[in-house]
PDB file of C-alpha atoms in Angstrom:
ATOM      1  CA  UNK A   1      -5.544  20.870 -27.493  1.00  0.00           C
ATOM      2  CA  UNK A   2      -2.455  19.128 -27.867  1.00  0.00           C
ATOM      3  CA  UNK A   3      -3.729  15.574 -25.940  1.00  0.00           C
ATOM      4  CA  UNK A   4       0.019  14.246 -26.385  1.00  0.00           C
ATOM      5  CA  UNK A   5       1.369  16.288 -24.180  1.00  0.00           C
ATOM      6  CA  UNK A   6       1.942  15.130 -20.358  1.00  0.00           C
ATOM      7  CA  UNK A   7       3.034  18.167 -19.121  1.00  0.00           C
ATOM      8  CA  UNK A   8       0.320  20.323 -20.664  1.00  0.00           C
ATOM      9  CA  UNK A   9      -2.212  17.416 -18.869  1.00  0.00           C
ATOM     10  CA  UNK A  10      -0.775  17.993 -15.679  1.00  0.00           C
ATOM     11  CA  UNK A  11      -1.099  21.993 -16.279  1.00  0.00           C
ATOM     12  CA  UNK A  12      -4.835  21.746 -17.112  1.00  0.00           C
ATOM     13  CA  UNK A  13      -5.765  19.042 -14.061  1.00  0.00           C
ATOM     14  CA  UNK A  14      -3.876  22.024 -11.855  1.00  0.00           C
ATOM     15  CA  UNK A  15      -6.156  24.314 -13.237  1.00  0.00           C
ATOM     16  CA  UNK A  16      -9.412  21.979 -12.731  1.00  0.00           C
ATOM     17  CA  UNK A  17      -8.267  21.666  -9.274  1.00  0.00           C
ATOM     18  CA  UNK A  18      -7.554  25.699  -8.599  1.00  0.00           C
ATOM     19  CA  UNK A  19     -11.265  26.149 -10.262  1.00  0.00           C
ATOM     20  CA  UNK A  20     -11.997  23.781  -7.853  1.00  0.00           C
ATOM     21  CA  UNK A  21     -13.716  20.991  -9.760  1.00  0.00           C
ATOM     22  CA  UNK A  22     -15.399  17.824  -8.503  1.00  0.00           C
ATOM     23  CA  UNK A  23     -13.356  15.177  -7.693  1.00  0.00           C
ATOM     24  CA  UNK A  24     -14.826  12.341  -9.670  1.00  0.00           C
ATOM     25  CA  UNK A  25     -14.641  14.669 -12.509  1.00  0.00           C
ATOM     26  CA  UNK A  26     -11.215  15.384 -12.142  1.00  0.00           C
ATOM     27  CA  UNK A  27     -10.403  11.657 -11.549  1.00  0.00           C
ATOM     28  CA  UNK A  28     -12.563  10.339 -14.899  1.00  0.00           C
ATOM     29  CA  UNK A  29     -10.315  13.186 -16.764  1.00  0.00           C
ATOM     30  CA  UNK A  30      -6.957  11.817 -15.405  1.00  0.00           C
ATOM     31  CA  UNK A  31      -8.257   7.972 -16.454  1.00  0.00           C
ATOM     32  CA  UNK A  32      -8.889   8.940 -19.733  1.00  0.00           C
ATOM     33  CA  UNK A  33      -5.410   9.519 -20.606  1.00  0.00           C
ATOM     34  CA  UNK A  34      -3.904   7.196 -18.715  1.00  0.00           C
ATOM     35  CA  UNK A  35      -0.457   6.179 -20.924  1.00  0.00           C
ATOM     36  CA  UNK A  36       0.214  10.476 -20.253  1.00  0.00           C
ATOM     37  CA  UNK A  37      -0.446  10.146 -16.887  1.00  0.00           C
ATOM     38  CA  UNK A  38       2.026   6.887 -16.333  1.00  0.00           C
ATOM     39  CA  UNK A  39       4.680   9.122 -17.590  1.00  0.00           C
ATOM     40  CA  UNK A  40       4.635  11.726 -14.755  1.00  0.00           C
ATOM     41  CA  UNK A  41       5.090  11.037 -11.388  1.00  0.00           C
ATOM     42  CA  UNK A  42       3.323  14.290 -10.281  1.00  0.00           C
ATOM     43  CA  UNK A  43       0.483  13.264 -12.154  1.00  0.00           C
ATOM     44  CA  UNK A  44       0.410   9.483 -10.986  1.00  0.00           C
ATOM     45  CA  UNK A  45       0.364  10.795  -7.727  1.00  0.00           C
ATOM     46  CA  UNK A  46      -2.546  13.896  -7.931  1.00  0.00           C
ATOM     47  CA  UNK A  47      -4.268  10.221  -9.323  1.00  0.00           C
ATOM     48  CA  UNK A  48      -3.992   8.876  -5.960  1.00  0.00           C
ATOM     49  CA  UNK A  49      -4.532  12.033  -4.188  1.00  0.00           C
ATOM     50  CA  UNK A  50      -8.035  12.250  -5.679  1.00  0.00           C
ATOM     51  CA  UNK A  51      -8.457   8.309  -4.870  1.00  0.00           C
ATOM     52  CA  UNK A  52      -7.872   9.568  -1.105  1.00  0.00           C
ATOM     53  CA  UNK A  53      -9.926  12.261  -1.694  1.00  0.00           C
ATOM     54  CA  UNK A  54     -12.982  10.214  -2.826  1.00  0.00           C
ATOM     55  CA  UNK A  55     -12.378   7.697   0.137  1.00  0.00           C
ATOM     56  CA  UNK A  56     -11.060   5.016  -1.828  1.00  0.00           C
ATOM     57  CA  UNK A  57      -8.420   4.507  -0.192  1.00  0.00           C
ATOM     58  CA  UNK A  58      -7.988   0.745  -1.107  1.00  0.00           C
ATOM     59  CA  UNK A  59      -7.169   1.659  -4.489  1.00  0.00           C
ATOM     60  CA  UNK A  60      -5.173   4.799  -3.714  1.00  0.00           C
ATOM     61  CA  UNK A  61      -2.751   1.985  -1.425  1.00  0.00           C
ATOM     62  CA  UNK A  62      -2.322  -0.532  -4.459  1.00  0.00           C
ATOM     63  CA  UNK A  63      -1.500   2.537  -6.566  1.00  0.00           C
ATOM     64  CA  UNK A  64       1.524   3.572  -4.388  1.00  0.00           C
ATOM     65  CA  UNK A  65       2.561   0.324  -3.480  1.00  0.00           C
ATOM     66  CA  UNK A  66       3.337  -0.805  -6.991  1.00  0.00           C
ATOM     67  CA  UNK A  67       4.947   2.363  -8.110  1.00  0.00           C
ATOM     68  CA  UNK A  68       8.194   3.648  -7.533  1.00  0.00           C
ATOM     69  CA  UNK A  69       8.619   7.381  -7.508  1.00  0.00           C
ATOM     70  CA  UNK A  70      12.032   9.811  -8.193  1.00  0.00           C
ATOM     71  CA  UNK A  71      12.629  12.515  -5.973  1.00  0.00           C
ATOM     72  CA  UNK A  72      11.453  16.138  -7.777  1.00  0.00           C
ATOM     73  CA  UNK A  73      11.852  19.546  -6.730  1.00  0.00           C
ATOM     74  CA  UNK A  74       8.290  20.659  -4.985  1.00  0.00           C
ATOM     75  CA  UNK A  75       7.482  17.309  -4.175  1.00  0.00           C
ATOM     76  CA  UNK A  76       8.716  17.006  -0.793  1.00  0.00           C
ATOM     77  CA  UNK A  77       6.578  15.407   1.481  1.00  0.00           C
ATOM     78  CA  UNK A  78       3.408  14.568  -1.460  1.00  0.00           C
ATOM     79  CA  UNK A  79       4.138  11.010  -2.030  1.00  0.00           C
ATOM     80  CA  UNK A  80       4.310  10.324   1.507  1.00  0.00           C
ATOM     81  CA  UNK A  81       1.282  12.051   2.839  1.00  0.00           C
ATOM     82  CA  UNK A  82      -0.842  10.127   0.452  1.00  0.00           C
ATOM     83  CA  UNK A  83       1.028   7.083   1.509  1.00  0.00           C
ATOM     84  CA  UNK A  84       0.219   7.515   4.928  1.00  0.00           C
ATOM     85  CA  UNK A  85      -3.477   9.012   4.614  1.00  0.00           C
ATOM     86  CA  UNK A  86      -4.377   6.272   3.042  1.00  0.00           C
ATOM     87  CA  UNK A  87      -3.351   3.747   5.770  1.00  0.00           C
ATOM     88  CA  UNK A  88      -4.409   6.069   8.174  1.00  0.00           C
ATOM     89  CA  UNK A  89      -8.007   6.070   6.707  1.00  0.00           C
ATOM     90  CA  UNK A  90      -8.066   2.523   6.355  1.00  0.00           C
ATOM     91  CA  UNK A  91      -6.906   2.145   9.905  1.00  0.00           C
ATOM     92  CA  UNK A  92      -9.882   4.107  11.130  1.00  0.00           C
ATOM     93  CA  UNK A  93     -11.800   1.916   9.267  1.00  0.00           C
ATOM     94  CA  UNK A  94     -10.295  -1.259  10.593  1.00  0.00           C
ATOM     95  CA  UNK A  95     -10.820   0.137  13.951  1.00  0.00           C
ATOM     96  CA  UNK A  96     -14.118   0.619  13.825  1.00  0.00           C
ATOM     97  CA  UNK A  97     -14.741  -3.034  12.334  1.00  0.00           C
ATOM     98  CA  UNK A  98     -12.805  -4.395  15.406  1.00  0.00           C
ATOM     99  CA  UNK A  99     -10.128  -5.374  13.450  1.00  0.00           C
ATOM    100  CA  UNK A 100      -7.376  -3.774  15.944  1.00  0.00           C
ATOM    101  CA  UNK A 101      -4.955  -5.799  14.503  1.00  0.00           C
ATOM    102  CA  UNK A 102      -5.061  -5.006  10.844  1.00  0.00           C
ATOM    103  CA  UNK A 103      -5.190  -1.415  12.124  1.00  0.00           C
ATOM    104  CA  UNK A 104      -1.612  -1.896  13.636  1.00  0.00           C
ATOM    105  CA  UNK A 105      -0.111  -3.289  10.633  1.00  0.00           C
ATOM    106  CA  UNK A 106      -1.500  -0.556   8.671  1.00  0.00           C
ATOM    107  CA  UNK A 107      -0.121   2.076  10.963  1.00  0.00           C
ATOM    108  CA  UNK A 108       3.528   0.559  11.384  1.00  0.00           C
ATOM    109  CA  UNK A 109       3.769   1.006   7.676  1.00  0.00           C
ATOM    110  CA  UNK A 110       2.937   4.500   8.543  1.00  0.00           C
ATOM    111  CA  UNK A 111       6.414   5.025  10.577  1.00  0.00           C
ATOM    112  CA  UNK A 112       9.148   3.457   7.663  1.00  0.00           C
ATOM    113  CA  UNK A 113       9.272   4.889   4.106  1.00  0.00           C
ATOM    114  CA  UNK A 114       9.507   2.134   1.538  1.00  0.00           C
ATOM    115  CA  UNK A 115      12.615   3.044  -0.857  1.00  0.00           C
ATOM    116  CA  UNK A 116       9.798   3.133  -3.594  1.00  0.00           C
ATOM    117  CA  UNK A 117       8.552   6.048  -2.066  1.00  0.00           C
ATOM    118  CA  UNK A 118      11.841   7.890  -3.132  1.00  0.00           C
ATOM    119  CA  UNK A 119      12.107   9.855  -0.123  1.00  0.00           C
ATOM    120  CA  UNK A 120      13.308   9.520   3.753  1.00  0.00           C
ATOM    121  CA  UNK A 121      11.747  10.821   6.464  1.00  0.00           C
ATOM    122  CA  UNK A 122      12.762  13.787   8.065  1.00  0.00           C
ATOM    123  CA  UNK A 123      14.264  13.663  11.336  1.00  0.00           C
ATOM    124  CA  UNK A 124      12.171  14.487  14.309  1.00  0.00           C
ATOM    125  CA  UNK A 125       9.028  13.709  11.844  1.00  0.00           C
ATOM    126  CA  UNK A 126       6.070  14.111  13.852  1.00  0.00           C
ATOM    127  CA  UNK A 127       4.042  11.094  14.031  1.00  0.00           C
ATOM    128  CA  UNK A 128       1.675  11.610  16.786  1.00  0.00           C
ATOM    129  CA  UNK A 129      -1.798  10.524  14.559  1.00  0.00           C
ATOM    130  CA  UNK A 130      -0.092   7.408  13.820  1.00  0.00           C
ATOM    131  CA  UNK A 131       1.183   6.615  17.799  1.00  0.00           C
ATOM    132  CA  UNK A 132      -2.261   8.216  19.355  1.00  0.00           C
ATOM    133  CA  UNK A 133      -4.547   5.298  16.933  1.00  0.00           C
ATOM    134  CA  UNK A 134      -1.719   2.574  17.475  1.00  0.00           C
ATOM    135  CA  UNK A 135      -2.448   3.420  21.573  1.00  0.00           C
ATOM    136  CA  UNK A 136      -6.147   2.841  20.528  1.00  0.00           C
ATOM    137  CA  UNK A 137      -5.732  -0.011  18.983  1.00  0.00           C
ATOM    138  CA  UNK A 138      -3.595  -1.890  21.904  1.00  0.00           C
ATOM    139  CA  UNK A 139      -6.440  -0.655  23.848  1.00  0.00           C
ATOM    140  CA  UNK A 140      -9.307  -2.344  21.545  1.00  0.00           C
ATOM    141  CA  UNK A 141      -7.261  -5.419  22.271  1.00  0.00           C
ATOM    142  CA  UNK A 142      -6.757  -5.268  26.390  1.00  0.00           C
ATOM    143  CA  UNK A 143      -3.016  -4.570  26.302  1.00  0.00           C
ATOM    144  CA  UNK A 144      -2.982  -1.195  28.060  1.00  0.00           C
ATOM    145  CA  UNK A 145       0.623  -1.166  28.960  1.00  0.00           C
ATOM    146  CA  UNK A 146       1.113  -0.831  25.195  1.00  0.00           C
ATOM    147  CA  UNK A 147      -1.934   1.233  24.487  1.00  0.00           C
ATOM    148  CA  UNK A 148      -0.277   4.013  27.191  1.00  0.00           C
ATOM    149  CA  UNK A 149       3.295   3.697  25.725  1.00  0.00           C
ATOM    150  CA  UNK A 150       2.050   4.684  22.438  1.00  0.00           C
ATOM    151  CA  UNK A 151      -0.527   7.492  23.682  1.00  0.00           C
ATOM    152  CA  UNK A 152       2.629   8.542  25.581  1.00  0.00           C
ATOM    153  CA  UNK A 153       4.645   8.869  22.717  1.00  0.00           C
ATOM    154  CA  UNK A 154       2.060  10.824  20.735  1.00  0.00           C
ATOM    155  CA  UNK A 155       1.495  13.449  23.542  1.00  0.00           C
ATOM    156  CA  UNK A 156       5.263  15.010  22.523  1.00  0.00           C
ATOM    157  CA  UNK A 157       6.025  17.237  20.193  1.00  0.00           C
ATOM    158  CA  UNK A 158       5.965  21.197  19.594  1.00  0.00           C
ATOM    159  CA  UNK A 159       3.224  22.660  20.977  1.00  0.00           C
ATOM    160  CA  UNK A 160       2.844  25.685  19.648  1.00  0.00           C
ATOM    161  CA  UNK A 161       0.810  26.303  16.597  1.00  0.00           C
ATOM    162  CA  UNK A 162       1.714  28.179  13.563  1.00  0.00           C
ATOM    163  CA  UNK A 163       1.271  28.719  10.017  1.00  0.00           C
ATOM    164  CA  UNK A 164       2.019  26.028   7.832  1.00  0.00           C
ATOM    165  CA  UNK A 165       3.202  27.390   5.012  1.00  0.00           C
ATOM    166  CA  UNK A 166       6.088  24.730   3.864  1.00  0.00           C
ATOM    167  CA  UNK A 167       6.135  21.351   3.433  1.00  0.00           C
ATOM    168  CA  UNK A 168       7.702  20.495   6.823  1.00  0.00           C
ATOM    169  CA  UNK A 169       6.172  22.883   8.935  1.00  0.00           C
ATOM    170  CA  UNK A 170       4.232  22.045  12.132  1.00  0.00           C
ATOM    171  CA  UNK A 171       0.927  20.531  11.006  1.00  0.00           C
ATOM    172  CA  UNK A 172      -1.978  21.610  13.444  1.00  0.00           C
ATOM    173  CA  UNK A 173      -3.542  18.185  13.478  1.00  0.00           C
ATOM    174  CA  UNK A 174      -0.243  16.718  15.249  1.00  0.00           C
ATOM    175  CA  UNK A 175      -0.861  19.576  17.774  1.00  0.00           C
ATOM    176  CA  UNK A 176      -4.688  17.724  18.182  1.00  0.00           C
ATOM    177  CA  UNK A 177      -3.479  14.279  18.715  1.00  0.00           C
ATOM    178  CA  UNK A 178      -1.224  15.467  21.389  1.00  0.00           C
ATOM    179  CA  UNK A 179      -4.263  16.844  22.982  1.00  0.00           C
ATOM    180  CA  UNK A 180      -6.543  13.091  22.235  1.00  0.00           C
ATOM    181  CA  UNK A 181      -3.554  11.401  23.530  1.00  0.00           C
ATOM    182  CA  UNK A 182      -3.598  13.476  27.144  1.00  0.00           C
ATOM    183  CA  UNK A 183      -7.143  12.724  27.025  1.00  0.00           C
ATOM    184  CA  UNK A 184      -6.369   8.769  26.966  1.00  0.00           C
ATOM    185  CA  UNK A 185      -3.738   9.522  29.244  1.00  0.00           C
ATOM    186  CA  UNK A 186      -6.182  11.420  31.750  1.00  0.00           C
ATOM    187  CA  UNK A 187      -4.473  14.547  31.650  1.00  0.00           C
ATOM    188  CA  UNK A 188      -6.989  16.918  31.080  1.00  0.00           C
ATOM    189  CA  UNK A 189      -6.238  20.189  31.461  1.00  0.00           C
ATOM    190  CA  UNK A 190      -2.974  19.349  29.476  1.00  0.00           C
ATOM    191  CA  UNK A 191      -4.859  17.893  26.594  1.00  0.00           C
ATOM    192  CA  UNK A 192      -7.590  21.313  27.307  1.00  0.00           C
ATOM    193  CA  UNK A 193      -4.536  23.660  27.003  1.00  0.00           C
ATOM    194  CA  UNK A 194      -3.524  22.225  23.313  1.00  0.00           C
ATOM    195  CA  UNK A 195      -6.678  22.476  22.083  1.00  0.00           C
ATOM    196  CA  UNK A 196      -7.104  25.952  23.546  1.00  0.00           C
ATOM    197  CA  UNK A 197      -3.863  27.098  21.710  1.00  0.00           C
ATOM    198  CA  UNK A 198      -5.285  25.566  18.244  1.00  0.00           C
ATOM    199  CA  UNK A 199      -8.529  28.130  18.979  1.00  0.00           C
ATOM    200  CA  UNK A 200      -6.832  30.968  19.945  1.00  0.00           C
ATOM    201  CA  UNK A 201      -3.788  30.842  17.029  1.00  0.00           C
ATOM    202  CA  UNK A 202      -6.749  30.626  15.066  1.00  0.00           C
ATOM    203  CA  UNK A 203      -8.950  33.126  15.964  1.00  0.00           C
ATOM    204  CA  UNK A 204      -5.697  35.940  16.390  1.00  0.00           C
ATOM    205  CA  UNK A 205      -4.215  35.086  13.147  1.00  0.00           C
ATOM    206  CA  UNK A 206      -7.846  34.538  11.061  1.00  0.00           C
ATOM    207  CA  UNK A 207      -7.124  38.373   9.322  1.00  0.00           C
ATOM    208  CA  UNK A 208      -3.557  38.127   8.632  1.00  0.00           C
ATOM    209  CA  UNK A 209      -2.151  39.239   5.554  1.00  0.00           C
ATOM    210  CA  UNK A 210       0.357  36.841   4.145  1.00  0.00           C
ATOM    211  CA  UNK A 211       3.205  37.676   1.714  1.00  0.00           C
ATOM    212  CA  UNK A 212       5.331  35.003   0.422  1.00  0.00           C
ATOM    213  CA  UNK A 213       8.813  34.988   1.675  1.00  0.00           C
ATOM    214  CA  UNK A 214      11.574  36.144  -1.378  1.00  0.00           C
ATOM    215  CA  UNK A 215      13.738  33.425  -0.484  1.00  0.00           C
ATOM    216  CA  UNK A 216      10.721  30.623  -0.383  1.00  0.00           C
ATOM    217  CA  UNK A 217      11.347  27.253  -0.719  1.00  0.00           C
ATOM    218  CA  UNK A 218       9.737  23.892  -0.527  1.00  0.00           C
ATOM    219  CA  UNK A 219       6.238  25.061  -1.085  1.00  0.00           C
ATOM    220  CA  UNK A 220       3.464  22.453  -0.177  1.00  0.00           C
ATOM    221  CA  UNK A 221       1.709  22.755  -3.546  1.00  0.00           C
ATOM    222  CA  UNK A 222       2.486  23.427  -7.535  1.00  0.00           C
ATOM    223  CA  UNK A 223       3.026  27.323  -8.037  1.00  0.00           C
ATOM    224  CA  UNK A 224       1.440  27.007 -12.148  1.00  0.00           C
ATOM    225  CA  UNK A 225      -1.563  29.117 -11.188  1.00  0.00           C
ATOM    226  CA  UNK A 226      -1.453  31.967  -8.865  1.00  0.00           C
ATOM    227  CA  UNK A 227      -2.686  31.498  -5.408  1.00  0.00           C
ATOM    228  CA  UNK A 228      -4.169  33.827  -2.259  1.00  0.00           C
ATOM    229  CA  UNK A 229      -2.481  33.152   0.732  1.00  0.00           C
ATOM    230  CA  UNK A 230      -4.246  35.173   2.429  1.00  0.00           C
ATOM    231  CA  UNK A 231      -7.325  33.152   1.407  1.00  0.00           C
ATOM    232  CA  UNK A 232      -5.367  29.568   2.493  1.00  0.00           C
ATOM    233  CA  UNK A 233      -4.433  31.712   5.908  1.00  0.00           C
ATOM    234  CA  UNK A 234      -8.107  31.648   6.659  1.00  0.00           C
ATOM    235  CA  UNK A 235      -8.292  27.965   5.509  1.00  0.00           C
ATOM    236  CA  UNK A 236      -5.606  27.028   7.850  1.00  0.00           C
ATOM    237  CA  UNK A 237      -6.913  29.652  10.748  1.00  0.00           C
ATOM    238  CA  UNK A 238     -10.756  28.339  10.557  1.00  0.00           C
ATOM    239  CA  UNK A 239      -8.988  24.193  10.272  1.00  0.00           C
ATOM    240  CA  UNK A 240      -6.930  25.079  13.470  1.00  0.00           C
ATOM    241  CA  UNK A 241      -9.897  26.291  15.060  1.00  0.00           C
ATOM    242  CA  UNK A 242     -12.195  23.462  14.005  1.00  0.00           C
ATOM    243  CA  UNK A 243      -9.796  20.915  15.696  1.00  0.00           C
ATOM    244  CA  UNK A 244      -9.565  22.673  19.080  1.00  0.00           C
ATOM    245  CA  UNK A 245     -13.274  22.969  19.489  1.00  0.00           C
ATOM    246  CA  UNK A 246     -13.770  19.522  18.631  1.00  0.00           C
ATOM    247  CA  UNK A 247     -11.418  18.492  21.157  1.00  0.00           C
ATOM    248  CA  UNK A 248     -12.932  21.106  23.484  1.00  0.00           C
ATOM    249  CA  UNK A 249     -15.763  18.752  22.622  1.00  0.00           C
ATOM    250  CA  UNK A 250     -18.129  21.397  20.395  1.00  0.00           C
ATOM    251  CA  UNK A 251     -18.781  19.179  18.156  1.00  0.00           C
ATOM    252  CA  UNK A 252     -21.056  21.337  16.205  1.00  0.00           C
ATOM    253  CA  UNK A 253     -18.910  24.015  16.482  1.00  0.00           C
ATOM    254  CA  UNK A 254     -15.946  22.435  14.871  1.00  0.00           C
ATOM    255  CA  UNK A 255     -18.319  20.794  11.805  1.00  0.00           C
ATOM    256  CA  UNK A 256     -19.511  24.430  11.336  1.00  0.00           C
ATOM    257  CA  UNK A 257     -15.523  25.897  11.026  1.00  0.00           C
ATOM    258  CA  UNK A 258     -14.803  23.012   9.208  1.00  0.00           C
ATOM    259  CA  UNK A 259     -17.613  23.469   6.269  1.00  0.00           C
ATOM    260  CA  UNK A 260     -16.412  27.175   5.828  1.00  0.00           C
ATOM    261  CA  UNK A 261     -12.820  25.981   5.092  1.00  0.00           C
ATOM    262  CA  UNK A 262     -14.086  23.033   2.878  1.00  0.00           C
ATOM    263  CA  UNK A 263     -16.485  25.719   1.250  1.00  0.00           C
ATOM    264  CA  UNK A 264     -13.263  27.669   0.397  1.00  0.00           C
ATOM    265  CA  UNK A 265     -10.775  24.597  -0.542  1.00  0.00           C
ATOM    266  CA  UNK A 266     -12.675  21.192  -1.345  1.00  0.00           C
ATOM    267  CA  UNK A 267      -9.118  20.032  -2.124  1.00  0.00           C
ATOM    268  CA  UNK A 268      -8.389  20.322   1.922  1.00  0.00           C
ATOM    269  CA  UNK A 269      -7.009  16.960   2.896  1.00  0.00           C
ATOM    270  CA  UNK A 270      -7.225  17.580   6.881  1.00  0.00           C
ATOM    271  CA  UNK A 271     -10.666  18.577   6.655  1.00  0.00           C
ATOM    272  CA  UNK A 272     -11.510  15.567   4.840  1.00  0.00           C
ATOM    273  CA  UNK A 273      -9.554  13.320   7.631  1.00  0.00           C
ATOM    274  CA  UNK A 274     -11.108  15.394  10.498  1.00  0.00           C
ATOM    275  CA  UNK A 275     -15.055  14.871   9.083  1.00  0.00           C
ATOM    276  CA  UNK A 276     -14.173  11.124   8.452  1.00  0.00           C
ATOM    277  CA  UNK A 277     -12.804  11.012  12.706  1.00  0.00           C
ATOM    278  CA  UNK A 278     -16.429  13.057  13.874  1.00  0.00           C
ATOM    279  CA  UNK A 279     -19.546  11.706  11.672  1.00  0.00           C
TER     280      UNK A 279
END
């Protein structure tokens, strides 16, 4: 009751999202006490999560671009992966307006962290989304010698999938664009075998009973409100599988996976990103 209170605002909007309610809601909550929610950074930034979330990415940008954000415990990696969705996003929308070269400015941005940002990238960062749609991009314009560097670039990385249970774990997506990026690259029963190792982590691991580590650090999200890992096991599991079938090309398969994990976290940000790349 106490609407003076930023932390207690930041609390509550944790437990909107863990109830999981809509979006827009969420966001019309958050704008209502604005002067609280300038006086968190967490906050600010769950702001522009739920910007990405909604698709509007535009704003989401301007927001992080005129902000400059302190390093906290537990945020590792947030500020940046809205940074970068949302230039991704737009990107894919540039892309598919013919604008290849707005896309490419967009997805530079994606490889330096502004000093705003307040925090560096970690070595050996894996950036294969952001070299596999630069490659496309080069290629919308005719200059394939550049298109193939960057598809070349985004075909590396490690290749085995696992759980992603901290912030800097292997995401499976990068694991995907290695596989598009083989595709471009006409290597197909490379780009085959990546996806087939996103299905079958998936489907071997979709039962596993997860126990957090005593020792656990640098969680991906805010521990306020109890959460199943187990449950976000199968989210990650059915995700992983939705990616290698699409690249396997089942389309209808992957949308399928894909609405069971979004069924059991709306909040899923790779699920979003994947719908927004098939329909």
């Amino acid at each position: 009751m106490d609407t003076t209170d930023a932390r207690i605002l930041m609390e509550l909007d944790q437990l909107y999202k863990r109830l999981n309610r809509p979006h827009a809601e969420r966001l019309a909550f958050l704008e209502k006490y604005n002067s609280l929610v300038l006086q968190r950074d967490d906050l600010y930034l769950e702001q522009i999560t739920l910007l990405n979330q909604l698709a509007r990415y535009e704003e989401a940008k301007k927001m992080l671009d005129k902000h400059k954000f302190h390093p906290w415990e537990g945020g590792e990696g947030k500020v940046s992966a809205q940074y970068q969705i949302a230039r991704v996003e737009l990107a894919k929308q540039a892309l598919k307006n013919n604008d290849s070269h707005k896309a490419i400015a967009l997805l530079e941005e994606c490889l330096e962290y502004p000093h705003h940002l307040g925090e560096g990238k970690l070595y050996g960062a894996q950036e294969n989304d952001f070299h596999y749609y630069l490659g496309c991009a080069y290629e919308a314009l005719g200059d394939n010698e550049k298109a193939v560097y960057y598809w070349e670039l985004a075909k590396n990385g490690i290749t085995e999938p696992a759980a992603a249970i901290y912030y800097n774990d292997q995401k499976p997506d990068k694991i995907f664009y290695q596989g598009l990026a083989l595709l471009k690259l006409n290597r197909i029963s490379e780009a085959n075998s990546r996806f087939h190792r996103l299905v079958s982590y998936g489907e071997k691991h979709l039962f596993d009973q997860i126990k957090m580590d005593y020792f656990a650090v640098s969680l991906p999200d805010l521990l306020i409100w109890e959460d199943d890992l187990t449950q976000r096991n199968v989210i990650h599991c059915k995700y992983m599988m939705a990616l290698g079938q699409f690249g396997l090309g089942n389309k209808e398969k992957a949308l399928d996976l894909l609405d069971d994990a979004a069924m059991l976290d709306p909040n899923h940000q790779g699920i979003m990103a994947m719908k927004s790349s098939i329909l």
